[in-house]
Amino acid sequence: MRIKLLITGGTIDKVYDELIGQLVFQRTYLIDMLNRSRSMVDTLSEVLFLKDSLDMSDIDRALIVKKCQESDTSHILITHGTDSMIRTAKLLAKEINNKTIVLFGSMIPYSINCSDALFNLGVALSAVQIKEYGVYITMNGQVFDFDKVEKNKEIGIFTLL
Amino acid sequence: MRIKLLITGGTIDKVYDELIGQLVFQRTYLIDMLNRSRSMVDTLSEVLFLKDSLDMSDIDRALIVKKCQESDTSHILITHGTDSMIRTAKLLAKEINNKTIVLFGSMIPYSINCSDALFNLGVALSAVQIKEYGVYITMNGQVFDFDKVEKNKEIGIFTLL
Amino acid sequence: MRIKLLITGGTIDKVYDELIGQLVFQRTYLIDMLNRSRSMVDTLSEVLFLKDSLDMSDIDRALIVKKCQESDTSHILITHGTDSMIRTAKLLAKEINNKTIVLFGSMIPYSINCSDALFNLGVALSAVQIKEYGVYITMNGQVFDFDKVEKNKEIGIFTLL
Amino acid sequence: MRIKLLITGGTIDKVYDELIGQLVFQRTYLIDMLNRSRSMVDTLSEVLFLKDSLDMSDIDRALIVKKCQESDTSHILITHGTDSMIRTAKLLAKEINNKTIVLFGSMIPYSINCSDALFNLGVALSAVQIKEYGVYITMNGQVFDFDKVEKNKEIGIFTLL
C-alpha cells in the first residue's frame, strides 16, 4: 500500500535559529524521521508549504484539498499545525469521501528533546494503513473521527468531543 | 478503550552500563515513553520480566499467554525482543482468539540516539486500538498478521511472508 | 578546589513551552548538566535570576558583582546570555581583581538537539580551575580575556578582538 | 593556537550495531562533536586507530608516542579508552617533555543519550590550550597530572591519587 505524505508545516518541523533566538521553518524533517524509524512503508512525500497553522489561508487549505483529490493513492497522511487542524479536517471531509486521510502534528518540535513527533508519526502512519475511508486526526496516541474531536488549548490536549 | 501493556524486555529497554561497558536491563522505559509522547490512551502496564528474546524459555512464553488469557481488557500490547517475536505471536494465536494482541519492539534501544522505539510504540498503540481480534506484529511502520511475516536477520527488517 | 556557579539565565536554560509555542525559562538545568557529565568538581550553585541578557538591568548586573565580591571561593563560573556577556565581564573586571571569573552561555538551549551547552560548560569549568585571577569569557571552545573579545552577531560567533 | 587531535577509539566513539546487538566502532564522531559545539579552535584531527583501550598493544602505544613526537604543534589532544589511559599517559610523559598533551575519553558513548562525551571534550580542549607543557588526563570535569590520578573501576570515576 502506497501512502501519500503531504507536508504543510506546523510545530513538528520547527527548528531553533540561533541568530534570532526563535523557532523557524528551514526544511521538513519528515523524511529523516521515517528513515530513523526504519519505516519500510512505501511513502511518497510532498511539501506543500511550511507554515504555522494559524497563518494558513483559505488558499492554502484549498491547495491541501486539491492535492488530496488529485492523489493517485487513496491513503493520505498530512502534517499540520495543531491550532487549525480540525478546521482543515472538516473541509477535507466535506470535499472528499473516497479516501483515508489522517492529519497529525506535534506539540513539541522534532528538533527539541522529548518531542512527541516520532510517536505521533507512528500513530498516524499506522492508522492511515488500517482505517476505512474517512478523515481522521491522530494526536495524543488516539485516532479521532474528524467531527468528534476538539483541542483543549488550556492543556494542549486533543479530546473526544 | 483500555489497553493492557505487557512488558517482557527486548532491545527497546536496554541501557548502557558504564561500569561493564555493556547494554543491560535496569528497568522499563515504556512509561517514560508514553508520558513523553503525551499519550492520553488509558494504558495499564505490567512488567512480566526483562529478557532478551533469545533467552526466553517456554515457561516465559506460557506466562505471556496466561497473562493475555486472564486480561480483563481485550486489547493488549506486548513489548518483545525481535528475535523470537514471531514464535511468541504464533503461540498466542493458537491459544487466544477473542482479543486484539499486538507485539512490537525496536531494533535500537530507546536509550540510544536515533532509536526507532518511540515510532514503533506509536504504530503499535494505534494498531491495537483499531484492528479486529487477532495477533499482529508491528515493526518497520507496518502492521503484519502473525502468520504473514518473517524477520530478515541479514538486514534487521520485518517483511511480508 | 571549590567552584561557585552563579546562574543568571540566557539561552542555555531556555525550554519550549508547548502551550504558547515559545521558548521560556522554567528552572535551571545546570545541575542536571553537571550530573550527566559525571563532574566530580566541588561546585556550589546559586540561581540569581533567569533572564535574557538583553533584559538585564543595571541592578541585575550590580547583584552579579556583589555575589562575586562576597564569594568565599575565588573561582567563579557565571552562566549568562551571550548578547550582553561582554558588558557584564567588563563591569566585573573593573570591580574585582582577586578572583578567577569565567562567563559562558550557549547559542542553542540545552533542551534542544545539537545544543552546544554541555561542551561550553566543560570548557568553562576547565578554564575556571586553571586560569590565573582575571575575568574571562569562554565561547566557541576558546578562552578569551574579557577585554579581547567581541561577539559577531551576524554569524553568532565570539572572536578575538 | 593550533591543536592536534589524535583519535584512538575508546568508549566515546562506540555506536550500536543493530544487526549484532553490540556496541562497535564504525568511524570517529569527534569532528561531528566539534562542529555541533560550534568550536572555532584550529583543530587538525587524525585517526590512528579505533580500539578499546584494553585491546591496545605496545605497538599501538608506540605509534601514539611517535605521532606526538612528530607533531608540528606543541598542543595535543588524544581520545583514549579509560581503562589504560593512565598507562599511555605515563609512557608519553617518559618520552616527551616539550609539549602539552591532554588525554580524555568518556564513560558513555557519544551515541547514547546522556553521554558525558561533549562535556569531556570541552574540558579537554580548554585544558590543552591553557596548561603548561606536561601530560594531563581530563575526566569527571577535572584536570589531573598524569602521575597523580587513578581510575576507581568500582564506580567508574577518576580520582586524585
PDB file of C-alpha atoms in Angstrom, chain B residues 16-151:
ATOM      1  CA  TYR B  16      24.319   1.165  28.740  1.00  0.00           C
ATOM      2  CA  ASP B  17      26.057   0.110  31.951  1.00  0.00           C
ATOM      3  CA  GLU B  18      29.217   2.193  32.024  1.00  0.00           C
ATOM      4  CA  LEU B  19      30.915   0.013  34.649  1.00  0.00           C
ATOM      5  CA  ILE B  20      30.897  -3.095  32.460  1.00  0.00           C
ATOM      6  CA  GLY B  21      30.624  -1.369  29.079  1.00  0.00           C
ATOM      7  CA  GLN B  22      27.639  -3.474  28.046  1.00  0.00           C
ATOM      8  CA  LEU B  23      23.948  -2.988  27.343  1.00  0.00           C
ATOM      9  CA  VAL B  24      21.805  -4.364  30.160  1.00  0.00           C
ATOM     10  CA  PHE B  25      18.294  -4.227  31.596  1.00  0.00           C
ATOM     11  CA  GLN B  26      17.707  -1.978  34.590  1.00  0.00           C
ATOM     12  CA  ARG B  27      14.009  -1.099  34.396  1.00  0.00           C
ATOM     13  CA  THR B  28      11.405  -0.484  31.720  1.00  0.00           C
ATOM     14  CA  TYR B  29      11.204   2.891  29.969  1.00  0.00           C
ATOM     15  CA  LEU B  30       7.778   2.332  28.418  1.00  0.00           C
ATOM     16  CA  ILE B  31       6.013   4.554  30.955  1.00  0.00           C
ATOM     17  CA  ASP B  32       8.540   7.343  30.317  1.00  0.00           C
ATOM     18  CA  MET B  33       7.946   6.893  26.598  1.00  0.00           C
ATOM     19  CA  LEU B  34       4.162   7.159  26.955  1.00  0.00           C
ATOM     20  CA  ASN B  35       4.468  10.273  29.122  1.00  0.00           C
ATOM     21  CA  ARG B  36       6.896  11.943  26.746  1.00  0.00           C
ATOM     22  CA  SER B  37       4.563  11.090  23.866  1.00  0.00           C
ATOM     23  CA  ARG B  38       1.695  12.854  25.614  1.00  0.00           C
ATOM     24  CA  SER B  39      -0.407   9.734  25.175  1.00  0.00           C
ATOM     25  CA  MET B  40      -3.881  10.038  26.675  1.00  0.00           C
ATOM     26  CA  VAL B  41      -4.758   6.403  25.978  1.00  0.00           C
ATOM     27  CA  ASP B  42      -5.890   4.549  29.103  1.00  0.00           C
ATOM     28  CA  THR B  43      -2.943   2.171  29.463  1.00  0.00           C
ATOM     29  CA  LEU B  44      -2.316  -0.302  32.283  1.00  0.00           C
ATOM     30  CA  SER B  45       1.206  -1.667  32.208  1.00  0.00           C
ATOM     31  CA  GLU B  46       2.768  -4.724  33.823  1.00  0.00           C
ATOM     32  CA  VAL B  47       6.362  -5.921  33.680  1.00  0.00           C
ATOM     33  CA  LEU B  48       6.436  -9.713  33.316  1.00  0.00           C
ATOM     34  CA  PHE B  49      10.232  -9.875  33.042  1.00  0.00           C
ATOM     35  CA  LEU B  50      13.042  -8.073  31.216  1.00  0.00           C
ATOM     36  CA  LYS B  51      14.821 -10.503  28.909  1.00  0.00           C
ATOM     37  CA  ASP B  52      16.492 -10.842  25.553  1.00  0.00           C
ATOM     38  CA  SER B  53      14.012 -12.758  23.461  1.00  0.00           C
ATOM     39  CA  LEU B  54      16.704 -15.345  22.704  1.00  0.00           C
ATOM     40  CA  ASP B  55      16.795 -16.060  26.451  1.00  0.00           C
ATOM     41  CA  MET B  56      13.034 -16.610  26.745  1.00  0.00           C
ATOM     42  CA  SER B  57      12.021 -20.060  27.910  1.00  0.00           C
ATOM     43  CA  ASP B  58       8.815 -21.996  27.285  1.00  0.00           C
ATOM     44  CA  ILE B  59       7.831 -21.042  30.818  1.00  0.00           C
ATOM     45  CA  ASP B  60       8.250 -17.364  29.949  1.00  0.00           C
ATOM     46  CA  ARG B  61       6.087 -17.754  26.869  1.00  0.00           C
ATOM     47  CA  ALA B  62       3.465 -19.653  28.864  1.00  0.00           C
ATOM     48  CA  LEU B  63       3.335 -16.721  31.294  1.00  0.00           C
ATOM     49  CA  ILE B  64       2.717 -14.289  28.433  1.00  0.00           C
ATOM     50  CA  VAL B  65      -0.132 -16.481  27.158  1.00  0.00           C
ATOM     51  CA  LYS B  66      -1.616 -16.774  30.643  1.00  0.00           C
ATOM     52  CA  LYS B  67      -1.483 -13.012  31.213  1.00  0.00           C
ATOM     53  CA  CYS B  68      -3.232 -12.400  27.900  1.00  0.00           C
ATOM     54  CA  GLN B  69      -5.892 -15.009  28.666  1.00  0.00           C
ATOM     55  CA  GLU B  70      -6.569 -13.509  32.085  1.00  0.00           C
ATOM     56  CA  SER B  71      -6.621  -9.903  30.866  1.00  0.00           C
ATOM     57  CA  ASP B  72      -9.860  -8.034  31.577  1.00  0.00           C
ATOM     58  CA  THR B  73      -9.380  -5.869  28.539  1.00  0.00           C
ATOM     59  CA  SER B  74      -9.428  -7.373  25.066  1.00  0.00           C
ATOM     60  CA  HIS B  75      -6.768  -5.008  23.661  1.00  0.00           C
ATOM     61  CA  ILE B  76      -3.223  -5.990  24.583  1.00  0.00           C
ATOM     62  CA  LEU B  77       0.182  -4.580  23.633  1.00  0.00           C
ATOM     63  CA  ILE B  78       3.324  -6.654  24.263  1.00  0.00           C
ATOM     64  CA  THR B  79       6.919  -5.402  24.104  1.00  0.00           C
ATOM     65  CA  HIS B  80       9.174  -8.233  22.968  1.00  0.00           C
ATOM     66  CA  GLY B  81      12.663  -8.841  21.641  1.00  0.00           C
ATOM     67  CA  THR B  82      12.596  -9.131  17.872  1.00  0.00           C
ATOM     68  CA  ASP B  83      14.471 -12.426  17.550  1.00  0.00           C
ATOM     69  CA  SER B  84      11.662 -14.680  18.801  1.00  0.00           C
ATOM     70  CA  MET B  85       8.721 -12.285  18.494  1.00  0.00           C
ATOM     71  CA  ILE B  86       7.104 -14.279  15.709  1.00  0.00           C
ATOM     72  CA  ARG B  87       7.351 -17.514  17.706  1.00  0.00           C
ATOM     73  CA  THR B  88       5.516 -15.953  20.660  1.00  0.00           C
ATOM     74  CA  ALA B  89       2.931 -14.452  18.312  1.00  0.00           C
ATOM     75  CA  LYS B  90       2.172 -17.880  16.830  1.00  0.00           C
ATOM     76  CA  LEU B  91       1.737 -19.408  20.282  1.00  0.00           C
ATOM     77  CA  LEU B  92      -0.626 -16.592  21.285  1.00  0.00           C
ATOM     78  CA  ALA B  93      -2.662 -17.043  18.099  1.00  0.00           C
ATOM     79  CA  LYS B  94      -3.052 -20.760  18.836  1.00  0.00           C
ATOM     80  CA  GLU B  95      -4.288 -20.160  22.372  1.00  0.00           C
ATOM     81  CA  ILE B  96      -6.328 -16.950  22.130  1.00  0.00           C
ATOM     82  CA  ASN B  97      -8.911 -15.821  19.584  1.00  0.00           C
ATOM     83  CA  ASN B  98     -11.054 -13.271  21.399  1.00  0.00           C
ATOM     84  CA  LYS B  99      -8.562 -10.438  21.772  1.00  0.00           C
ATOM     85  CA  THR B 100      -6.543  -7.961  19.735  1.00  0.00           C
ATOM     86  CA  ILE B 101      -2.895  -8.574  20.596  1.00  0.00           C
ATOM     87  CA  VAL B 102      -0.070  -6.522  19.078  1.00  0.00           C
ATOM     88  CA  LEU B 103       3.613  -7.379  19.630  1.00  0.00           C
ATOM     89  CA  PHE B 104       6.333  -4.848  18.979  1.00  0.00           C
ATOM     90  CA  GLY B 105       9.888  -3.957  19.932  1.00  0.00           C
ATOM     91  CA  SER B 106      12.737  -1.970  18.479  1.00  0.00           C
ATOM     92  CA  MET B 107      15.976  -2.572  16.646  1.00  0.00           C
ATOM     93  CA  ILE B 108      17.761   0.222  18.586  1.00  0.00           C
ATOM     94  CA  PRO B 109      17.273   0.795  22.339  1.00  0.00           C
ATOM     95  CA  TYR B 110      15.202   3.803  23.427  1.00  0.00           C
ATOM     96  CA  SER B 111      18.281   4.972  25.352  1.00  0.00           C
ATOM     97  CA  ILE B 112      20.355   5.355  22.195  1.00  0.00           C
ATOM     98  CA  ASN B 113      20.268   8.352  19.865  1.00  0.00           C
ATOM     99  CA  CYS B 114      18.252   7.721  16.720  1.00  0.00           C
ATOM    100  CA  SER B 115      16.248   4.879  18.246  1.00  0.00           C
ATOM    101  CA  ASP B 116      13.167   3.618  16.422  1.00  0.00           C
ATOM    102  CA  ALA B 117      11.462   2.879  19.774  1.00  0.00           C
ATOM    103  CA  LEU B 118       9.100   5.871  20.061  1.00  0.00           C
ATOM    104  CA  PHE B 119       7.882   5.499  16.492  1.00  0.00           C
ATOM    105  CA  ASN B 120       7.325   1.767  16.975  1.00  0.00           C
ATOM    106  CA  LEU B 121       5.325   2.404  20.151  1.00  0.00           C
ATOM    107  CA  GLY B 122       3.134   4.813  18.183  1.00  0.00           C
ATOM    108  CA  VAL B 123       2.499   2.317  15.385  1.00  0.00           C
ATOM    109  CA  ALA B 124       1.664  -0.449  17.863  1.00  0.00           C
ATOM    110  CA  LEU B 125      -0.584   1.649  20.103  1.00  0.00           C
ATOM    111  CA  SER B 126      -2.515   2.864  17.078  1.00  0.00           C
ATOM    112  CA  ALA B 127      -2.934  -0.637  15.655  1.00  0.00           C
ATOM    113  CA  VAL B 128      -4.122  -2.239  18.900  1.00  0.00           C
ATOM    114  CA  GLN B 129      -6.932   0.314  19.114  1.00  0.00           C
ATOM    115  CA  ILE B 130      -8.120  -0.221  15.538  1.00  0.00           C
ATOM    116  CA  LYS B 131      -7.570  -3.830  14.487  1.00  0.00           C
ATOM    117  CA  GLU B 132     -10.112  -6.652  14.805  1.00  0.00           C
ATOM    118  CA  TYR B 133      -9.414  -9.560  17.140  1.00  0.00           C
ATOM    119  CA  GLY B 134      -6.236 -11.354  16.133  1.00  0.00           C
ATOM    120  CA  VAL B 135      -2.498 -11.407  16.776  1.00  0.00           C
ATOM    121  CA  TYR B 136      -0.321  -8.858  14.989  1.00  0.00           C
ATOM    122  CA  ILE B 137       3.280  -7.747  14.792  1.00  0.00           C
ATOM    123  CA  THR B 138       4.075  -4.086  14.127  1.00  0.00           C
ATOM    124  CA  MET B 139       7.619  -3.357  13.017  1.00  0.00           C
ATOM    125  CA  ASN B 140       9.128  -1.058  10.373  1.00  0.00           C
ATOM    126  CA  GLY B 141       5.955   1.017  10.282  1.00  0.00           C
ATOM    127  CA  GLN B 142       3.847  -1.919   9.114  1.00  0.00           C
ATOM    128  CA  VAL B 143       1.082  -3.977  10.701  1.00  0.00           C
ATOM    129  CA  PHE B 144       1.585  -7.685   9.946  1.00  0.00           C
ATOM    130  CA  ASP B 145      -0.706 -10.638  10.606  1.00  0.00           C
ATOM    131  CA  PHE B 146       1.223 -13.026  12.896  1.00  0.00           C
ATOM    132  CA  ASP B 147       1.396 -15.721  10.211  1.00  0.00           C
ATOM    133  CA  LYS B 148       2.381 -13.498   7.291  1.00  0.00           C
ATOM    134  CA  VAL B 149       5.653 -12.017   8.494  1.00  0.00           C
ATOM    135  CA  GLU B 150       9.285 -13.005   8.787  1.00  0.00           C
ATOM    136  CA  LYS B 151      12.364 -11.262  10.136  1.00  0.00           C
TER     137      LYS B 151
END
